[in-house]
Short mmCIF file of C-alpha atoms and ligand atoms in Angstrom, two decimals:
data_model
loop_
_atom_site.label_atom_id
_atom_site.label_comp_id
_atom_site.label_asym_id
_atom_site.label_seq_id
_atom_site.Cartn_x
_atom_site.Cartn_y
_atom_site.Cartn_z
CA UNK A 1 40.72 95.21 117.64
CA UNK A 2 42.62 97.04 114.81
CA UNK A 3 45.13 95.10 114.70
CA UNK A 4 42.73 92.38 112.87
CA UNK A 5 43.87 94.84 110.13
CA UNK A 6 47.47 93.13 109.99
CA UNK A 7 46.66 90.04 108.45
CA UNK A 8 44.90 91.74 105.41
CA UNK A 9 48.41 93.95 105.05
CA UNK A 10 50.69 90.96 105.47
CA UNK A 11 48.63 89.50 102.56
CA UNK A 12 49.17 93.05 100.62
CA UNK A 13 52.58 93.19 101.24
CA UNK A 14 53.14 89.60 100.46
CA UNK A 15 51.09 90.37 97.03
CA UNK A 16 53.84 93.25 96.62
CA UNK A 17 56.60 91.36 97.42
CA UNK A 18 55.67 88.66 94.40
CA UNK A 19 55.74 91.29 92.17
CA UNK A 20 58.45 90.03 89.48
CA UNK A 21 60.56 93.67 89.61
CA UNK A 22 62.84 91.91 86.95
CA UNK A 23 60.13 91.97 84.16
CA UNK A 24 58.76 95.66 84.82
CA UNK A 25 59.27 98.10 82.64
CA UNK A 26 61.30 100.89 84.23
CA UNK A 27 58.41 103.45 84.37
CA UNK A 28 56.72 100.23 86.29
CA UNK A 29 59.48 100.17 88.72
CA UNK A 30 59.71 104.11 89.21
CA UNK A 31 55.75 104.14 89.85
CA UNK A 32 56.14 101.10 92.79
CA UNK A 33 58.81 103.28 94.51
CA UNK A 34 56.89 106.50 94.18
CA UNK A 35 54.25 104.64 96.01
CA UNK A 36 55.38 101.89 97.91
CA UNK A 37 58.29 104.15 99.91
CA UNK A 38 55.84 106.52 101.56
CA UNK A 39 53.60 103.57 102.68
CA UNK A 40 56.47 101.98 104.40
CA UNK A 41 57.25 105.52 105.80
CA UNK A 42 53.52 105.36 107.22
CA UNK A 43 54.22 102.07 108.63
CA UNK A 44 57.46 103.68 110.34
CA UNK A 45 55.07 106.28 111.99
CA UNK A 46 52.57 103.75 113.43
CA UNK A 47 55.46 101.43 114.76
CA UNK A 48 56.73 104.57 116.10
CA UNK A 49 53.76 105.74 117.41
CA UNK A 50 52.88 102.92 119.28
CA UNK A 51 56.12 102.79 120.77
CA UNK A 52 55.36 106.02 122.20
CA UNK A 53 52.34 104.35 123.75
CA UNK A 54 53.94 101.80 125.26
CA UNK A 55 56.92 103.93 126.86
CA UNK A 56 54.32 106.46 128.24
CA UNK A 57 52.19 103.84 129.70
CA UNK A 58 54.63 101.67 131.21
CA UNK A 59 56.97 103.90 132.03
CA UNK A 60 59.71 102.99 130.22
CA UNK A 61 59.17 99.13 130.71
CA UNK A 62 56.92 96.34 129.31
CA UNK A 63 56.35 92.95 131.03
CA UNK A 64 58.23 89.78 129.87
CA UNK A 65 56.89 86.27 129.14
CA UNK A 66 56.65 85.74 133.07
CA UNK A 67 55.55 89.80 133.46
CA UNK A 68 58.67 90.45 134.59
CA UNK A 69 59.74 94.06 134.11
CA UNK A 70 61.78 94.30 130.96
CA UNK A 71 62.86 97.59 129.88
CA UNK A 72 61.18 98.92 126.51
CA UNK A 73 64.36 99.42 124.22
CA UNK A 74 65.58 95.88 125.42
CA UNK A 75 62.38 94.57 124.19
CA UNK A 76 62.44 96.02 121.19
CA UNK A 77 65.36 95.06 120.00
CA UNK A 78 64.43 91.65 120.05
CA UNK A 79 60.91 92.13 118.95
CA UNK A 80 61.50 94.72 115.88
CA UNK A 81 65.40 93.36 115.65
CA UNK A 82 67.36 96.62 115.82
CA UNK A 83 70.52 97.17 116.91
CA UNK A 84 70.58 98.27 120.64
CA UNK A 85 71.23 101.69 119.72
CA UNK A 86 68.54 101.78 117.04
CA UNK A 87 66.12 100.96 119.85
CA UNK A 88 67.27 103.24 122.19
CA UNK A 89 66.82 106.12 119.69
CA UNK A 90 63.70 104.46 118.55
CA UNK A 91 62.23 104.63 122.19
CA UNK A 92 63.61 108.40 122.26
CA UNK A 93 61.84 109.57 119.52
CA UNK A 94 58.35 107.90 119.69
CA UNK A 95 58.51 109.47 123.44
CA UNK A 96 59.59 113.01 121.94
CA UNK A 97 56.70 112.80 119.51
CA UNK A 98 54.28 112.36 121.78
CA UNK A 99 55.31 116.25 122.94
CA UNK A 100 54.03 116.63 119.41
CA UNK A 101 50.83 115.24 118.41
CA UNK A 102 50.34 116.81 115.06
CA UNK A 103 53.88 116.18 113.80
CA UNK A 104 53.21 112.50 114.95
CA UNK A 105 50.14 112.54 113.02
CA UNK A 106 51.38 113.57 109.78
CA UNK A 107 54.47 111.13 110.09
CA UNK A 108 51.11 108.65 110.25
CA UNK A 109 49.33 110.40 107.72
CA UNK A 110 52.30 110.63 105.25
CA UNK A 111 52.04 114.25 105.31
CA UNK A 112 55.63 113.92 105.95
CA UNK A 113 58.25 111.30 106.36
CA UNK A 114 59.42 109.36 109.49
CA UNK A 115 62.68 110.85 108.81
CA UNK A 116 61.06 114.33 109.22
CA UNK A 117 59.74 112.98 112.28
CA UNK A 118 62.76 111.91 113.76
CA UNK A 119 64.44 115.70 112.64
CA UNK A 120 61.67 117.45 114.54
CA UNK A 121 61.52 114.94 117.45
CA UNK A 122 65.19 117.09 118.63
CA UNK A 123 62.96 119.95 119.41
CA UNK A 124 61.30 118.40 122.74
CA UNK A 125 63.11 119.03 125.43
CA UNK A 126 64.77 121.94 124.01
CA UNK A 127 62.50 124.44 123.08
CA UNK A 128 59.82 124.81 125.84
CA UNK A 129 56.31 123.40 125.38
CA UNK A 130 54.56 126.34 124.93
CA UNK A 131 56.31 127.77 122.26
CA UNK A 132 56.49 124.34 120.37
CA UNK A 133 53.28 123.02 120.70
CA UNK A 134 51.55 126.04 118.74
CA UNK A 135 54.23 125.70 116.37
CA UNK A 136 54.05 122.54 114.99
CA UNK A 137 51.70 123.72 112.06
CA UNK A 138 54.59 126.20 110.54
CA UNK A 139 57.20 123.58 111.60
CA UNK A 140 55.06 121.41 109.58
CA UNK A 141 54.73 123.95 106.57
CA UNK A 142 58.84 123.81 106.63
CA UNK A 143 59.10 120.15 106.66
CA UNK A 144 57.36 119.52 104.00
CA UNK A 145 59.37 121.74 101.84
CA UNK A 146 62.44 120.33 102.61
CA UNK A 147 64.56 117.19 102.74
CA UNK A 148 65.09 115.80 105.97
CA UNK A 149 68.67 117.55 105.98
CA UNK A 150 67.73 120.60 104.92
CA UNK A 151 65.26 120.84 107.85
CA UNK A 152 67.93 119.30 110.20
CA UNK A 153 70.13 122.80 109.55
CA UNK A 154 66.44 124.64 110.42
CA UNK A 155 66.30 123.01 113.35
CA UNK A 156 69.82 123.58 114.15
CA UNK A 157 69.29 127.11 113.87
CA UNK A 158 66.26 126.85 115.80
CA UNK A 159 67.89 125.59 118.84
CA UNK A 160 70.49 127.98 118.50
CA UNK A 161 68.31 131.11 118.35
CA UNK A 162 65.72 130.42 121.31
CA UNK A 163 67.88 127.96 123.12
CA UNK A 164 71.41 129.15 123.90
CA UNK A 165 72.17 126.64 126.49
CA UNK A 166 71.10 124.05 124.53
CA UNK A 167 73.41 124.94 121.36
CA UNK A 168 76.69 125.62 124.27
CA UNK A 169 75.66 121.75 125.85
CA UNK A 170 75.35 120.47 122.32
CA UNK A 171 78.58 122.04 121.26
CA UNK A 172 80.47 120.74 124.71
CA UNK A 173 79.59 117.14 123.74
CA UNK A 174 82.02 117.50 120.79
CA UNK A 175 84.56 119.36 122.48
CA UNK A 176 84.44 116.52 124.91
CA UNK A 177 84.31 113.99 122.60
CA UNK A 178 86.94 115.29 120.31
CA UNK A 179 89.89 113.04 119.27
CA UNK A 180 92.10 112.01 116.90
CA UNK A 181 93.39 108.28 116.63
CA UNK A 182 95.98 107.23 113.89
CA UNK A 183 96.69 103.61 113.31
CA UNK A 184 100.02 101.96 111.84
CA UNK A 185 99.35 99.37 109.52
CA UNK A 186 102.01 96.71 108.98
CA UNK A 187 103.08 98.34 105.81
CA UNK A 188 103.92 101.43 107.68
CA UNK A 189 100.79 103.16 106.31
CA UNK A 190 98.91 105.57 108.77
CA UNK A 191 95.10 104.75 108.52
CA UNK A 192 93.08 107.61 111.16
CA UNK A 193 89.86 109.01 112.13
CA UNK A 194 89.29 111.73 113.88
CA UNK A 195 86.08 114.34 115.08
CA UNK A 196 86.30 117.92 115.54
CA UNK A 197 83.90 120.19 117.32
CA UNK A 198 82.40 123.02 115.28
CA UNK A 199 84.65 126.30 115.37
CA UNK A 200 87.85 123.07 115.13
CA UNK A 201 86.04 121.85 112.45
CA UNK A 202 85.12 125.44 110.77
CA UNK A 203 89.07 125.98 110.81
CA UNK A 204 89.73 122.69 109.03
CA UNK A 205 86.91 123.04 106.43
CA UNK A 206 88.42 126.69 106.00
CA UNK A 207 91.64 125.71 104.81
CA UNK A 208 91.63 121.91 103.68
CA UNK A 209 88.84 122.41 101.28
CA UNK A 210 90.49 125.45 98.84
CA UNK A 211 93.70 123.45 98.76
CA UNK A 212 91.12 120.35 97.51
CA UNK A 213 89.97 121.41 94.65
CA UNK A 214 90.55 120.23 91.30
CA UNK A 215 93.93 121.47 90.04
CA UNK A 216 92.39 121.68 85.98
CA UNK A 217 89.77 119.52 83.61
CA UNK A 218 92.35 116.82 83.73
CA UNK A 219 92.59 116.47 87.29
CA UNK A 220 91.19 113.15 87.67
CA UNK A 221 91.96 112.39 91.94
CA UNK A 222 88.73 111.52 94.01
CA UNK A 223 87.56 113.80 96.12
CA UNK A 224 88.75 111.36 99.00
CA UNK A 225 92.12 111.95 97.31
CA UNK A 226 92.27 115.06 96.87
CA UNK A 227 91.66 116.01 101.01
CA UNK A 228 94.57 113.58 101.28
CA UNK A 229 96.56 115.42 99.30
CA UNK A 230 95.52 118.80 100.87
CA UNK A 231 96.18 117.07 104.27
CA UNK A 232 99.63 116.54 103.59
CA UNK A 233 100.14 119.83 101.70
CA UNK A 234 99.30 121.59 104.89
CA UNK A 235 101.25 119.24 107.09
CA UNK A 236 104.64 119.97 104.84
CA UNK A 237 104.01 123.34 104.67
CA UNK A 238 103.89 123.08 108.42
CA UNK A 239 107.13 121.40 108.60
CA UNK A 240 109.43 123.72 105.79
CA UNK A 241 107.90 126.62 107.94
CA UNK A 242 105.86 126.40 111.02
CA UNK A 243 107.47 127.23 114.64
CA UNK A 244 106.65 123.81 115.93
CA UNK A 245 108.32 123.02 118.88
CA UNK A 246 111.45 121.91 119.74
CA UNK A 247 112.24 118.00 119.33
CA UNK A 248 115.21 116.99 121.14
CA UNK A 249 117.17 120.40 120.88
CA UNK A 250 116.07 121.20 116.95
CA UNK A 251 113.38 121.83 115.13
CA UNK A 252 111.82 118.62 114.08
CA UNK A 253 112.93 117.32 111.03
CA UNK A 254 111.85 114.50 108.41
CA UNK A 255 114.51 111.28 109.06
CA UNK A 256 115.23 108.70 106.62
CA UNK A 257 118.10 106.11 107.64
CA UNK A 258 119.24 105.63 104.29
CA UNK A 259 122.37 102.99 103.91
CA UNK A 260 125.48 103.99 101.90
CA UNK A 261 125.53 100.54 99.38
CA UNK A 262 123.41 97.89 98.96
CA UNK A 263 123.69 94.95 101.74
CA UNK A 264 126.23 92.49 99.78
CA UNK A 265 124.89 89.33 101.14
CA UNK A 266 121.47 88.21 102.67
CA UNK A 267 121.86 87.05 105.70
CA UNK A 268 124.64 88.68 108.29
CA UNK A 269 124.17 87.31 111.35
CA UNK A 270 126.26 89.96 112.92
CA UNK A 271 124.22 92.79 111.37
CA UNK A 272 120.75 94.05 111.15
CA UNK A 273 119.49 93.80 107.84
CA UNK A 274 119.20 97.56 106.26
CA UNK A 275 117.29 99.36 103.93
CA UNK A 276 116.12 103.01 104.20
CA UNK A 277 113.48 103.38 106.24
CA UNK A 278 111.42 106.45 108.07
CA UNK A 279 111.71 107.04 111.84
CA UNK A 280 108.13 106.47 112.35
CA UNK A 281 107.13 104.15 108.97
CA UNK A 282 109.63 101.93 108.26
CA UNK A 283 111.21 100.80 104.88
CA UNK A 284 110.75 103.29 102.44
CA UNK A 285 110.73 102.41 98.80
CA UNK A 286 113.62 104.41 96.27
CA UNK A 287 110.96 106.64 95.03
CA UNK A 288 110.36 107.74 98.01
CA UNK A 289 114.25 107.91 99.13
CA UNK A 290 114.69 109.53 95.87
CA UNK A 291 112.10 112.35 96.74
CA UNK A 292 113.40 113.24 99.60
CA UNK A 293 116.69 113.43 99.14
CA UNK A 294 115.87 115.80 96.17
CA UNK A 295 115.00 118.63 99.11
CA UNK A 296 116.41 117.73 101.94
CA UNK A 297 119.33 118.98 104.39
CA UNK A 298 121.55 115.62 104.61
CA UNK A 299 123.64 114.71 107.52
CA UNK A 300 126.08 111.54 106.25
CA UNK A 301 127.32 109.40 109.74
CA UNK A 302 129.87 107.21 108.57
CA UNK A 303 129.47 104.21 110.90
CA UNK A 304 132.10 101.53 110.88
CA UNK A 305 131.14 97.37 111.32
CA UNK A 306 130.99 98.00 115.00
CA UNK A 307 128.59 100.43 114.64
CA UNK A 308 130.50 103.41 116.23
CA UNK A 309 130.53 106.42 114.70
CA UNK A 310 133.59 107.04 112.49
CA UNK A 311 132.55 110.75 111.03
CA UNK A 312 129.66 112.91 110.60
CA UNK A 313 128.67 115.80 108.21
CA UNK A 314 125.78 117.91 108.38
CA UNK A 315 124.16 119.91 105.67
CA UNK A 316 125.44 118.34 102.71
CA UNK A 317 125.07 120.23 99.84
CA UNK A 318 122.04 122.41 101.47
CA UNK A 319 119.84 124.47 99.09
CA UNK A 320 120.55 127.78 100.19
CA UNK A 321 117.72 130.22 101.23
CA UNK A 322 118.70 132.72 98.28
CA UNK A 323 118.71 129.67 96.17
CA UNK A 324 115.20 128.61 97.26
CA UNK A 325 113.79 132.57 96.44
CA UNK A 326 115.76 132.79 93.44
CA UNK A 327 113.94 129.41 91.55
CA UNK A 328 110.09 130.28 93.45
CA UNK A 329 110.67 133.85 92.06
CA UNK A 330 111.12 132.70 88.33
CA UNK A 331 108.37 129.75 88.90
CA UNK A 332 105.85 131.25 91.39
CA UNK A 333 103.81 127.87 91.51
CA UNK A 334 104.47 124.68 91.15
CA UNK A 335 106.06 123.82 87.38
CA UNK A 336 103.52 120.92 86.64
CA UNK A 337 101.00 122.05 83.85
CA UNK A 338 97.71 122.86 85.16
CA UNK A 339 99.03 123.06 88.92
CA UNK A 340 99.13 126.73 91.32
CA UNK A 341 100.15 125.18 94.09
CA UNK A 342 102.13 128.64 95.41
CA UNK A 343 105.88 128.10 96.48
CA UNK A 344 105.20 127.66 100.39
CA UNK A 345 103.95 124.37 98.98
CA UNK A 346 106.27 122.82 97.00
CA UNK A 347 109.31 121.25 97.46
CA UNK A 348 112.95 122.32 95.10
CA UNK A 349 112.89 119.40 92.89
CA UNK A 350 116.73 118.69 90.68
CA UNK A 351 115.71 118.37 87.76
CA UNK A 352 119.46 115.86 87.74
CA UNK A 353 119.31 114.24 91.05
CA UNK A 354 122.22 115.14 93.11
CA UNK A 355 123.15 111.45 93.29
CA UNK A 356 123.99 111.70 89.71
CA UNK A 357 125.91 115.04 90.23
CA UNK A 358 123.04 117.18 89.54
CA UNK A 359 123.74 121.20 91.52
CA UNK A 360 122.10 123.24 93.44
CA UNK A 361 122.20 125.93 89.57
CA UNK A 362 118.29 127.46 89.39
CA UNK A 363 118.88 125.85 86.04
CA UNK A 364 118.61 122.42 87.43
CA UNK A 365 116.16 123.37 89.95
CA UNK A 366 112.43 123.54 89.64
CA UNK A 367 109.50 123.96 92.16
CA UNK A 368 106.78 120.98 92.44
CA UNK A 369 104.23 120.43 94.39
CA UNK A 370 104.56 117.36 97.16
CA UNK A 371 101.91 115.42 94.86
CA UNK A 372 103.43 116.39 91.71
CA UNK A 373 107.10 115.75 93.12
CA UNK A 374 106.56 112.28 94.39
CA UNK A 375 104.78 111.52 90.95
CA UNK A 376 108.15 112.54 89.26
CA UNK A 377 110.31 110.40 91.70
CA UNK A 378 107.54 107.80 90.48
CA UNK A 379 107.99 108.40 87.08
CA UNK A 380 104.62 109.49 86.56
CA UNK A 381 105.41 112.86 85.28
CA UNK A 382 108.50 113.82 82.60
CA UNK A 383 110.48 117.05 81.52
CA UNK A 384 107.10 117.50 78.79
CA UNK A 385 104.65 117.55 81.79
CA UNK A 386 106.45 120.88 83.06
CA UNK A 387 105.84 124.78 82.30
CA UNK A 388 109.45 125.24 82.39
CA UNK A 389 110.44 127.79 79.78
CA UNK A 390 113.35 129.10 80.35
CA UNK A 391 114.79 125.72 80.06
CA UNK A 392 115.34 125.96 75.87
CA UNK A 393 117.23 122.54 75.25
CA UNK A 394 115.11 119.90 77.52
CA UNK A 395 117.72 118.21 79.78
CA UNK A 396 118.69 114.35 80.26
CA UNK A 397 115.88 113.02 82.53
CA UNK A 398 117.37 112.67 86.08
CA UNK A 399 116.70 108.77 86.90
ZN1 ZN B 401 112.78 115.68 93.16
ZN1 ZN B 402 101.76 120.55 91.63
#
């Protein structure tokens, strides 16, 4: 029976497992990964190999304690302890390999990984077995010149070329399964996920990914940041600009309730407490308030202790249009140093905020970016951090 082998290779891999890793010396340690991962890689192969067995001989079931028919990825879960899904796909590949003996041998042989394996394993099913079974020697050449990823994209391309079907089916599971699903946190924050089939996906990549990039050398966002950023660039360029559709008669529009004073007491049990707060996030902090009231068309609604409206005003103190090309003609990109964002990006920040009687004068008007504006607002970024020239005696700081 070979598997009076195991014993002797329990002992070996209890011998490796007492090997004190703390006290090696590092070219010790890189020597007992170098040869210790592609046994265990090996091992992979012959569990996966006599998976394969099993599913072709039973059909896809093995018999329970009481020979009771127990399907094969139920069993081994329990017997390797996998994950459900880990089994299934465990099952799915052994079976696939057995379509290809020679790749399953050199998964067993080390020739190439288990990973490799499972990369090449997609073929069955696709690609019909005469054209795959004579190619497994140059599909073996290309595995072991790559990385499992790099020979995932080969066999993406494979697919696609002799298998159109196959590559429309593969793409319709996407397009079927696309979604997007945004979360409100308590603290009004928007947490999502979201997947995108390919050409979706291609038009995403196409123009999140330029407006990523690192602004300068002293750019120091994540790259987890800086999509965030781009994300929102794109979404506020969408909004200052974009023909979205109606919302209740206008175009839709950024509102912030933001109260005329400060509540005087702190309970009134005949009121609702207020703060400013978003539509769709809540209480907003001053910064934020303070942002965007810096660029925004303001309606005031004078409300009186009954809540009925005593008087509205719309437009207060707009920027015009020709105001807006005047101050992105003299800036042409965001003002912060190191920063191109171009002017369909930014937002007209007043340099005095208009609270404190700053105009609607290009001289009190610069262009930032919506990162680089809200880092103002959080006073994160001063009058020095600004290519603003033409502005020869530096101005009071607008609070
Ligand atoms: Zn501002
Ligand atoms: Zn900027």
């Amino acid at each position: 029976m070979p598997v009076d082998v195991l014993p002797a290779l329990a002992a070996d891999v209890d011998a490796l497992a007492a090997v004190p890793v703390i006290a090696l010396p590092v070219a010790s340690l890189m020597a007992l990964v170098e040869q210790t991962a592609p046994l265990a890689a090996r091992l992979d192969g012959v569990v996966s190999r006599a998976v394969g067995e099993l599913q072709a001989r039973g059909g896809g079931v093995v018999p329970d304690q009481d020979g009771a028919p127990l399907p094969l990825p139920a069993w081994l879960r329990d017997a390797a302890k996998v994950s459900g899904r880990e089994a299934g796909r465990q099952v799915r590949t052994s079976q696939a390999l057995r379509e290809l003996p020679a790749v399953a041998a050199a998964v067993v042989d080390g020739t190439i990984t288990a990973e490799h394996g499972r990369v090449l394993a997609r073929l069955v099913g696709r690609l019909q077995p005469h054209v795959l079974l004579p190619s497994q020697g140059a599909l073996l050449e290309v595995a072991t010149r790559t990385d499992p990823e790099q020979l995932g994209h080969y066999v993406r391309h494979l697919i696609a070329t002799w298998c159109e079907p196959e590559l429309e089916a593969d793409e319709k599971d996407p397009i079927d399964g696309r979604f997007l699903q945004l979360t409100h946190k308590d603290n009004g924050r928007v947490r999502g996920i979201f997947e995108l089939p390919n050409a979706d996906a291609e038009v995403l990549q196409t123009v999140l990914e330029p407006l990523a990039r690192r602004d300068d050398g002293a750019d120091t966002r994540t790259a987890g940041q800086r999509r965030a950023d781009a994300l929102t660039d794109v979404f506020a360029l969408a909004l200052r600009h974009g023909d979205l559709p109606n919302a209740g008669g206008s175009r839709p529009s950024l509102t912030y309730v933001v109260p005329a004073e400060a509540p005087s007491v702190l309970v009134d049990p005949d009121r609702l407490p207020s703060c400013p707060a978003g539509a769709w996030t809540g209480p907003a902090t001053p910064a934020t308030v303070a942002q965007l009231l810096c660029d925004a068309r303001i309606d005031v609604l004078h409300v009186d202790a009954a809540h009925r409206v005593v008087s509205l005003s719309t437009g207060t103190g707009d920027i015009t249009s020709a105001q807006r090309r005047a101050v992105a003609t003299r800036d042409r990109c965001c003002t912060a140093k190191g920063c191109s964002r171009p002017p369909a990006f930014c937002d007209v920040h007043h340099l005095r905020a208009r609270a404190n009687g700053g105009s609607n004068d290009a001289a009190n008007l610069v262009l930032l970016c919506c990162r680089h504006h809200s880092m103002w607002h959080r006073q994160q970024l001063t009058l020095q951090d600004l290519r603003v020239p033409w502005l020869r005696v530096p101005q009071p700081r607008a609070p």
